[in-house]
mmCIF file of C-alpha atoms in Angstrom:
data_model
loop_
_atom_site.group_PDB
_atom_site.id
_atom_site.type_symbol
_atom_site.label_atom_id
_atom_site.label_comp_id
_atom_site.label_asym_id
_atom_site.label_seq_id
_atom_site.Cartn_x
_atom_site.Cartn_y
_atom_site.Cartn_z
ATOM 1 C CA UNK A 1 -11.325 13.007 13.674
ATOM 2 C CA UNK A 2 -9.792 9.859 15.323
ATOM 3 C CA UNK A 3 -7.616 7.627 12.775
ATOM 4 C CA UNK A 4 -7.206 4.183 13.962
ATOM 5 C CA UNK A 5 -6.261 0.536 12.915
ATOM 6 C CA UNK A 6 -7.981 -2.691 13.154
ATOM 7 C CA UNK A 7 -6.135 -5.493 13.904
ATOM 8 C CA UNK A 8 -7.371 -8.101 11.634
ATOM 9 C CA UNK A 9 -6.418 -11.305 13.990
ATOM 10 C CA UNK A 10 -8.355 -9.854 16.702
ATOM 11 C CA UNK A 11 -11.841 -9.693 14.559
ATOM 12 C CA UNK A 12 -10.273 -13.138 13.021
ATOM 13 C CA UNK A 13 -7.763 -14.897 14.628
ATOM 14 C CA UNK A 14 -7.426 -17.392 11.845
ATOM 15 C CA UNK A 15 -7.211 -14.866 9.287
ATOM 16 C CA UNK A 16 -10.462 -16.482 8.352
ATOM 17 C CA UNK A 17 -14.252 -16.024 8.551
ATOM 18 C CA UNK A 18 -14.146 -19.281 10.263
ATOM 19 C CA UNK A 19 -13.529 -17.852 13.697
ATOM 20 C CA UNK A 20 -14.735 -14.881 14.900
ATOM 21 C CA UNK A 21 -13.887 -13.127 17.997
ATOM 22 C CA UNK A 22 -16.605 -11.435 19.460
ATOM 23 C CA UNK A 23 -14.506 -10.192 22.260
ATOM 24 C CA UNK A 24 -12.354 -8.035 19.629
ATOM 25 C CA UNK A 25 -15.550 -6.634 18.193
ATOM 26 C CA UNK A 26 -16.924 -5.933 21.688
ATOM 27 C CA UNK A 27 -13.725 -4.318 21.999
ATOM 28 C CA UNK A 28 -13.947 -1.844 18.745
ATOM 29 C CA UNK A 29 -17.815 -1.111 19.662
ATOM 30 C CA UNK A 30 -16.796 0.226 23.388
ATOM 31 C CA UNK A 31 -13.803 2.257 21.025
ATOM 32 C CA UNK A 32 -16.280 3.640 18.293
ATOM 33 C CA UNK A 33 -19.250 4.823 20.882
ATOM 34 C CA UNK A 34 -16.212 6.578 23.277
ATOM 35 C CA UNK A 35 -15.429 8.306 20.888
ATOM 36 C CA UNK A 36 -18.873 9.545 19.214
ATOM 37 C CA UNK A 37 -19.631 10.266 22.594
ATOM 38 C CA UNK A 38 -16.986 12.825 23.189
ATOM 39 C CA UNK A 39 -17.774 14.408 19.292
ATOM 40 C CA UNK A 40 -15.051 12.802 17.828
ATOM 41 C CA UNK A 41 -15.613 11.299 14.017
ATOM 42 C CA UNK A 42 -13.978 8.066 13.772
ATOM 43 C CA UNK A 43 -11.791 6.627 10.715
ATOM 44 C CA UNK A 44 -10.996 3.145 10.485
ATOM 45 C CA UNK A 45 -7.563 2.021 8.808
ATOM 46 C CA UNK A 46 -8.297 -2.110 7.961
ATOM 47 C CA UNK A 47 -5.096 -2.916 7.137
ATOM 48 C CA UNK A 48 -1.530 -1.350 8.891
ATOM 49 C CA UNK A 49 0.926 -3.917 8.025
ATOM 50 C CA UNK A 50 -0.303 -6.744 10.388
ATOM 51 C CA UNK A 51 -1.490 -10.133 8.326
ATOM 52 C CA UNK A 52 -2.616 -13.114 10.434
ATOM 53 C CA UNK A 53 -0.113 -15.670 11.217
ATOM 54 C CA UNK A 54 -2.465 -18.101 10.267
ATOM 55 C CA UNK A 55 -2.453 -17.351 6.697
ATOM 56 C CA UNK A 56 -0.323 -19.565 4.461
ATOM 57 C CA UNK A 57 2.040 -17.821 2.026
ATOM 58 C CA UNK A 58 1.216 -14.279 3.148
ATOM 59 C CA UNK A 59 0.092 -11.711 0.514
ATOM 60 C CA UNK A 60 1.945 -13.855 -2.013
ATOM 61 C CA UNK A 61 -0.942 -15.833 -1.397
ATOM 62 C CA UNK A 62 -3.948 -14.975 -3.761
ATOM 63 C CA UNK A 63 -6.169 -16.419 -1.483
ATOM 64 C CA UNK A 64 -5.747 -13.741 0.872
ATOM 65 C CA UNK A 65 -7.573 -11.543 -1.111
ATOM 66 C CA UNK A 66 -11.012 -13.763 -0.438
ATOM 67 C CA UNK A 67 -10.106 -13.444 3.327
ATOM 68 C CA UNK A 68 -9.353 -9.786 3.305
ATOM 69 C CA UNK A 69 -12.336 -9.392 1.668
ATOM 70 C CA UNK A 70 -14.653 -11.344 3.942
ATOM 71 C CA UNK A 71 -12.817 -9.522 7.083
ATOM 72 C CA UNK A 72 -13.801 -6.158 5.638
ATOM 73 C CA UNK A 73 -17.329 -7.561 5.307
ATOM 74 C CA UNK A 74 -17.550 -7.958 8.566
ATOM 75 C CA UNK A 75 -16.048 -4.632 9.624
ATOM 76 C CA UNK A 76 -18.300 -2.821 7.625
ATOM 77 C CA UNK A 77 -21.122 -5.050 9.585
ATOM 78 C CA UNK A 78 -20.208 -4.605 12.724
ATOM 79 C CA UNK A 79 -18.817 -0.650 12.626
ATOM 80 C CA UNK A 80 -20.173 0.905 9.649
ATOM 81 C CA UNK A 81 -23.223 2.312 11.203
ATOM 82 C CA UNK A 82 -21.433 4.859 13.148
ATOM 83 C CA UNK A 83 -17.936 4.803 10.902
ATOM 84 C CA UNK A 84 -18.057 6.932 7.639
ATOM 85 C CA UNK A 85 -14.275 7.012 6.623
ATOM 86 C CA UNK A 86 -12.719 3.490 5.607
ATOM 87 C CA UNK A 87 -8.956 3.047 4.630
ATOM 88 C CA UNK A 88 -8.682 -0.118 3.352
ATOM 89 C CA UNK A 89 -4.781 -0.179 3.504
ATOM 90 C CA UNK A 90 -1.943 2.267 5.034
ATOM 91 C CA UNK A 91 1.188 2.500 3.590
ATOM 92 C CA UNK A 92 1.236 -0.727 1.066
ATOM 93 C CA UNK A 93 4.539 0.633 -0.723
ATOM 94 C CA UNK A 94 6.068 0.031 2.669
ATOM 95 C CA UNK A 95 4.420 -3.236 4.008
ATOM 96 C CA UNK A 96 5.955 -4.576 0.092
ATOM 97 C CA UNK A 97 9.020 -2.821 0.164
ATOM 98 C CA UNK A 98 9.863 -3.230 3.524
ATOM 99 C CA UNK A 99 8.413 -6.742 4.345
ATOM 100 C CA UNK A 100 9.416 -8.468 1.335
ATOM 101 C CA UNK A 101 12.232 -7.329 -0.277
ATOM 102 C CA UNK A 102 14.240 -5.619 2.822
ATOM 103 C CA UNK A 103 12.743 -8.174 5.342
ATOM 104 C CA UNK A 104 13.103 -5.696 7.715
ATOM 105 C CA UNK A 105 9.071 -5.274 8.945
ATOM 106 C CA UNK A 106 6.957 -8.290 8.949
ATOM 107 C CA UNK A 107 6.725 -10.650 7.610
ATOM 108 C CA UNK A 108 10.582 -10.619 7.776
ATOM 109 C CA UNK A 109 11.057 -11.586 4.049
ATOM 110 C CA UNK A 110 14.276 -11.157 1.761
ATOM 111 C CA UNK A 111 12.667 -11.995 -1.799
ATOM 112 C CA UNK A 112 12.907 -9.051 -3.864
ATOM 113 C CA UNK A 113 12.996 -11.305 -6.979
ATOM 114 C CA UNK A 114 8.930 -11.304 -7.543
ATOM 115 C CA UNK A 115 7.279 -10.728 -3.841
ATOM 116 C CA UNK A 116 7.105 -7.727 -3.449
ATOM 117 C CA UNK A 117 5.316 -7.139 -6.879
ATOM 118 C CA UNK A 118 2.994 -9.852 -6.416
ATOM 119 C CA UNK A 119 2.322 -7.898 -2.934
ATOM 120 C CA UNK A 120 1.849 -5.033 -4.115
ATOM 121 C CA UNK A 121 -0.698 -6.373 -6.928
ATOM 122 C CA UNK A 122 -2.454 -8.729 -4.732
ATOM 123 C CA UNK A 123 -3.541 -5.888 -2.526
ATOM 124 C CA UNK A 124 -4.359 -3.530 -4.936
ATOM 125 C CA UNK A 125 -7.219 -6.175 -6.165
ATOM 126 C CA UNK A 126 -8.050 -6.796 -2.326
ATOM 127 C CA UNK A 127 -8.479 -3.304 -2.335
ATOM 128 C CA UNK A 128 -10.719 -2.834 -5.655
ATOM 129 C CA UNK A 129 -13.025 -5.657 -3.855
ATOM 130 C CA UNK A 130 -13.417 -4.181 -0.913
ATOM 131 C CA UNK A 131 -14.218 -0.660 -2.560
ATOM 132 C CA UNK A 132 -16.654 -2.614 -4.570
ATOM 133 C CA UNK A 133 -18.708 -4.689 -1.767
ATOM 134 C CA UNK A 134 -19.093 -1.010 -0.023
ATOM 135 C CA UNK A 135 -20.131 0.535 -2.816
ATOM 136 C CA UNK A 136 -22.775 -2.067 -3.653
ATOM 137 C CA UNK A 137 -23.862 -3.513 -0.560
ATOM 138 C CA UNK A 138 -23.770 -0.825 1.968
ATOM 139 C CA UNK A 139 -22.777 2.899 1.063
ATOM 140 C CA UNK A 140 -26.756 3.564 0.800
ATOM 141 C CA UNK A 141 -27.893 2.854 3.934
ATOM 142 C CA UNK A 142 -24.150 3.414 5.562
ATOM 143 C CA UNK A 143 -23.712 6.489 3.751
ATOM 144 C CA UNK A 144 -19.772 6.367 4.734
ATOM 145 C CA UNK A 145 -16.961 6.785 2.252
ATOM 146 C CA UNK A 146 -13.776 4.297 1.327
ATOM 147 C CA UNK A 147 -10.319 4.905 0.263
ATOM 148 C CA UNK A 148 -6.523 4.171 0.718
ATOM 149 C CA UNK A 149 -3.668 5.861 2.053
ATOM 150 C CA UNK A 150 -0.082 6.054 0.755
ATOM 151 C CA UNK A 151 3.269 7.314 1.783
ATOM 152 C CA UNK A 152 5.431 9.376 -0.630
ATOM 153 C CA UNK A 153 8.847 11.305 0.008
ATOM 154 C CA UNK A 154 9.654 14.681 -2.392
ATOM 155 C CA UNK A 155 11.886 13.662 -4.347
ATOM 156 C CA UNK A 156 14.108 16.302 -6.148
ATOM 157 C CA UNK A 157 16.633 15.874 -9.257
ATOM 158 C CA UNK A 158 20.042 15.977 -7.631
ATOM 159 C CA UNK A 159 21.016 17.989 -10.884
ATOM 160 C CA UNK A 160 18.227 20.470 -12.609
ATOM 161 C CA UNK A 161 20.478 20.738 -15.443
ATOM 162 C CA UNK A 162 20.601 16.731 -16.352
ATOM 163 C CA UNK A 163 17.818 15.442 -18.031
ATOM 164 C CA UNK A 164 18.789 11.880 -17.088
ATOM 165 C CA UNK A 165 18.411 13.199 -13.037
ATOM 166 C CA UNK A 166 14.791 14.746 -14.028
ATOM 167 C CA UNK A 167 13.357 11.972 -15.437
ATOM 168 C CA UNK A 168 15.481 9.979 -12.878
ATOM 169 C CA UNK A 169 13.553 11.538 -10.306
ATOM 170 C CA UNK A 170 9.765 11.676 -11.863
ATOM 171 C CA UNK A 171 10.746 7.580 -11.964
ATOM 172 C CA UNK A 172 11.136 7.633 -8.217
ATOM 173 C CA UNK A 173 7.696 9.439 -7.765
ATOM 174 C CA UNK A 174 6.203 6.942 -10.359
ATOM 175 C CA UNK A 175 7.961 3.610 -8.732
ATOM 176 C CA UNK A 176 6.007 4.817 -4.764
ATOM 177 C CA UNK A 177 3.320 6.617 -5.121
ATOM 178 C CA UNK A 178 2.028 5.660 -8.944
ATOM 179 C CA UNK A 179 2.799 2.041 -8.123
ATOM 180 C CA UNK A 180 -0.568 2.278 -6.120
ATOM 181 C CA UNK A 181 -2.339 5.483 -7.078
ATOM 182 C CA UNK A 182 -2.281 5.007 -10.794
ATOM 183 C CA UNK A 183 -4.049 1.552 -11.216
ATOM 184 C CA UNK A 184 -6.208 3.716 -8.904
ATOM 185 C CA UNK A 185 -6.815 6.671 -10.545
ATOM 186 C CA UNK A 186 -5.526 6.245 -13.795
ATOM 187 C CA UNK A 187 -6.071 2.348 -14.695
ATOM 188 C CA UNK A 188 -3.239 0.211 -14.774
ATOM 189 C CA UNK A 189 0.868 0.631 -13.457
ATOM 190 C CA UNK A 190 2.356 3.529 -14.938
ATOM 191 C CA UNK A 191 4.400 2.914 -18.275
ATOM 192 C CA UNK A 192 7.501 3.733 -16.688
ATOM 193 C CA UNK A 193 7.234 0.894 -14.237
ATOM 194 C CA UNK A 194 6.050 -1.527 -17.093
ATOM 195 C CA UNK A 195 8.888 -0.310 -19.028
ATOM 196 C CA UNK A 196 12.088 -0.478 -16.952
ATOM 197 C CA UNK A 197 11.110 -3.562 -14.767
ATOM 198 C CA UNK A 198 10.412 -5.443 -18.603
ATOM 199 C CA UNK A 199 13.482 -4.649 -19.397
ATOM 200 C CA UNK A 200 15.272 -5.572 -16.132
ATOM 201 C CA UNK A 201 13.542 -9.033 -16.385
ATOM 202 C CA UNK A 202 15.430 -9.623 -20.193
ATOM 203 C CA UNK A 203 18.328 -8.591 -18.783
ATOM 204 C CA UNK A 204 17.925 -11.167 -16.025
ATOM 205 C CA UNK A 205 17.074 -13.895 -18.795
ATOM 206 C CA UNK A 206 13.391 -14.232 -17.429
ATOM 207 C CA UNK A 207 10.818 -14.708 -19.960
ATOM 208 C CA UNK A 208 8.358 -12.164 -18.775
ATOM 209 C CA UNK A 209 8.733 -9.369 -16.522
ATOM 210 C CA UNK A 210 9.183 -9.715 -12.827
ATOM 211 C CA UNK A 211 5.903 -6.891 -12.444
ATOM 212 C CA UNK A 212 1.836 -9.223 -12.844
ATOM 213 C CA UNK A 213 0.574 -7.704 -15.205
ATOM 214 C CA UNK A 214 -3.565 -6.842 -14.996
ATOM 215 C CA UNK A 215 -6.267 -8.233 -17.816
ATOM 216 C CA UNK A 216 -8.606 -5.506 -18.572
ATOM 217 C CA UNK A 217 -11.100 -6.730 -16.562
ATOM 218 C CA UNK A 218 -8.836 -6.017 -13.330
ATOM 219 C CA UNK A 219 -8.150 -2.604 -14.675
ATOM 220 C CA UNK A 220 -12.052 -1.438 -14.792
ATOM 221 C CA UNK A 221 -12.392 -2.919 -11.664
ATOM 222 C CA UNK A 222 -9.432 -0.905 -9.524
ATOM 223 C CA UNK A 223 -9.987 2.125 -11.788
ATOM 224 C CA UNK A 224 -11.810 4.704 -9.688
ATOM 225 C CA UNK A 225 -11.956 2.632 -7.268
ATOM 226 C CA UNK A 226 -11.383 5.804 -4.281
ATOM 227 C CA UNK A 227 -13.520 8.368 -2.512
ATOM 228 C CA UNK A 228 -10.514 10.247 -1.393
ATOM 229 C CA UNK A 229 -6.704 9.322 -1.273
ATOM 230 C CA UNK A 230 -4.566 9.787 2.110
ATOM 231 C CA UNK A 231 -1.029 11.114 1.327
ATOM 232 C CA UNK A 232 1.570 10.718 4.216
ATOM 233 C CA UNK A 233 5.496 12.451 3.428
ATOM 234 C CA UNK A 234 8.133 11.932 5.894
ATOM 235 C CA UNK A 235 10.695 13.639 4.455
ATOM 236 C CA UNK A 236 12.849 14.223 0.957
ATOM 237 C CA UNK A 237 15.706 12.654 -1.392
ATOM 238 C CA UNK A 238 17.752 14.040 -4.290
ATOM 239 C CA UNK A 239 17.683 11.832 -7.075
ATOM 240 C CA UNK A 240 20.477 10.955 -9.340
ATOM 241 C CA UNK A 241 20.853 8.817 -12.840
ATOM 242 C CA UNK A 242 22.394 5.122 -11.848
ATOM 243 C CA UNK A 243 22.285 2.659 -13.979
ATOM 244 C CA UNK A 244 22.361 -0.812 -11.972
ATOM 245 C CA UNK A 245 24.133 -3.366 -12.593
ATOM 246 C CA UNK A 246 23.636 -7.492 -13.129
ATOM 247 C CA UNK A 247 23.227 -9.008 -10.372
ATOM 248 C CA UNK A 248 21.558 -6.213 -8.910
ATOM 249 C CA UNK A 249 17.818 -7.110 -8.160
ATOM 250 C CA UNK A 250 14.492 -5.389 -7.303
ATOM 251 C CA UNK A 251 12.553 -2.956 -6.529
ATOM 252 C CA UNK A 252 15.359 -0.184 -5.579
ATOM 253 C CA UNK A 253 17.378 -1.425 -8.769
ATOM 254 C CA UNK A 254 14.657 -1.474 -11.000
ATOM 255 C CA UNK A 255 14.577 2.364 -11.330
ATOM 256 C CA UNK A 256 17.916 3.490 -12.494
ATOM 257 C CA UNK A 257 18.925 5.920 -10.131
ATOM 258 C CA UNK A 258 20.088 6.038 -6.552
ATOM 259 C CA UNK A 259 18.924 8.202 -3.565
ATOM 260 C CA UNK A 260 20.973 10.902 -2.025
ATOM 261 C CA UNK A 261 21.066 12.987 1.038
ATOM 262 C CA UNK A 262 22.661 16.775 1.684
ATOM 263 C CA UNK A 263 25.423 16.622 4.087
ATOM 264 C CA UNK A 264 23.612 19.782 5.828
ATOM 265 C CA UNK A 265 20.067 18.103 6.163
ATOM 266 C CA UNK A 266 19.899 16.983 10.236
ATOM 267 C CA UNK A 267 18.181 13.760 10.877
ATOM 268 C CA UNK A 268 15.208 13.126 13.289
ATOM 269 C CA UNK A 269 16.407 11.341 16.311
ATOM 270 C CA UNK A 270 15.826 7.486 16.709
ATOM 271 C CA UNK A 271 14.806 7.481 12.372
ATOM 272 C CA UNK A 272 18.333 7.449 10.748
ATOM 273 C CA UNK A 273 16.356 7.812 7.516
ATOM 274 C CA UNK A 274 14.078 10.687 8.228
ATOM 275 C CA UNK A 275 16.190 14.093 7.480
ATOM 276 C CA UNK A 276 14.124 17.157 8.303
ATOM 277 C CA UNK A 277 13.499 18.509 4.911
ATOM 278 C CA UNK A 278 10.704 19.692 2.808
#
């Protein structure tokens, strides 16, 4: 099996249905057959971290849903007779994280006030759509199957003994990989989330928390809404109790603790945050 990406801006350079680039599907076609051709099963990845220019305001942007949608649409189209596997996105912890509140990766942003939240939720709906159009429209005659991939590090409690670095660290599994896989699997963020980023906002002096909150008819639509779940881990963190402070804001802060490395753990050359550990 072959994993690969799609670039959405070379299907749609516009970000929109509007334009199509035939050329970039050519492209993908000559890709797909290759690879059949030589007996390997290919496994498209729709979204890696790569949003057309074109689009105004981002993933902040609710209308990107509608045009992540109608790009999948056409992937499934154009590819679906010959792909089974779909991920609809790789990684969205990281492309929210990341993008929006570090503004390290694009789209360069430093907004960890709301952003990355509204990110985060406005792809997990683009994501519950897209599982839902191939589910309806062309799993029968496709016969493929759709889900997402996420990245999570172990995380360990720096002390066994402290029930505040326990629960500490079960937080830290909650805030990356149940951010995404429990709306998924389970219906709706996890508690913990809800809980300390409600708080966080009072604390702040908002009047509602700094996390969207779903209705109920967004949580029976992203409920079950995956035929298998891709799990990437890089590498590990001891977790330890921290209560932030005012002032402090986010995503990192929201949880409480802070992340901690062993002075004997080496670290991968060119990642300065990938130690090799289990």
């Amino acid at each position: 099996m072959y994993r690969f990406s799609i670039s959405w801006s070379r299907i749609l350079p516009n970000g929109t249905k509007s334009q199509v680039n035939t050329a970039g599907i050519d492209y993908y076609n000559r890709l797909i057959d290759e690879l059949l051709k030589n007996g390997i099963i290919p496994m498209i990845t729709l979204f890696h971290w790569d949003t057309p220019a074109a689009l105004t305001g981002d993933w902040m942007n609710e209308k990107t849903i509608e045009h992540f949608v109608d790009y999948a649409r056409i992937c499934f189209e154009n590819f679906g007779d010959r792909v089974k596997y779909w991920v609809t996105f790789n990684e969205p912890h990281v492309y929210a994280v990341v993008g929006f509140t570090e503004g390290v990766f694009a789209p360069g942003i430093k907004e960890p006030m709301t952003s990355t939240y509204l990110v985060a939720h406005n792809q997990l709906k683009a994501h519950a759509l897209t599982y839902h159009i191939y589910d309806t429209e062309y799993r029968a005659v496709q016969q493929g199957r759709i889900g997402i991939s996420l990245d999570c590090d172990g995380f360990m409690p720096l002390n066994n003994s402290s029930e505040d670095d326990v629960a500490a660290a079960e937080r830290a599994y909650q805030f990356q990989l149940g951010w995404f896989g429990h709306p998924i699997f389970k219906g709706d963020y996890p508690d913990v989330m809800k809980e300390f980023i409600s708080r966080r906002s009072k604390e702040e002096g908002l009047e509602k928390s700094r996390l969207p909150e779903f209705g109920e008819d967004w949580i029976s639509k992203i409920k079950g809404t995956a035929d298998f779940l891709g799990i990437q881990n890089y590498t590990s963190r001891f977790i330890k109790y921290s209560k932030s402070k005012v002032g402090e804001v986010g995503w990192t802060y929201d949880q409480d603790s802070e992340q901690i490395t062993d002075s004997s753990w080496t670290v991968s050359t060119g990642s300065s945050w990938l130690y090799h550990v289990p």
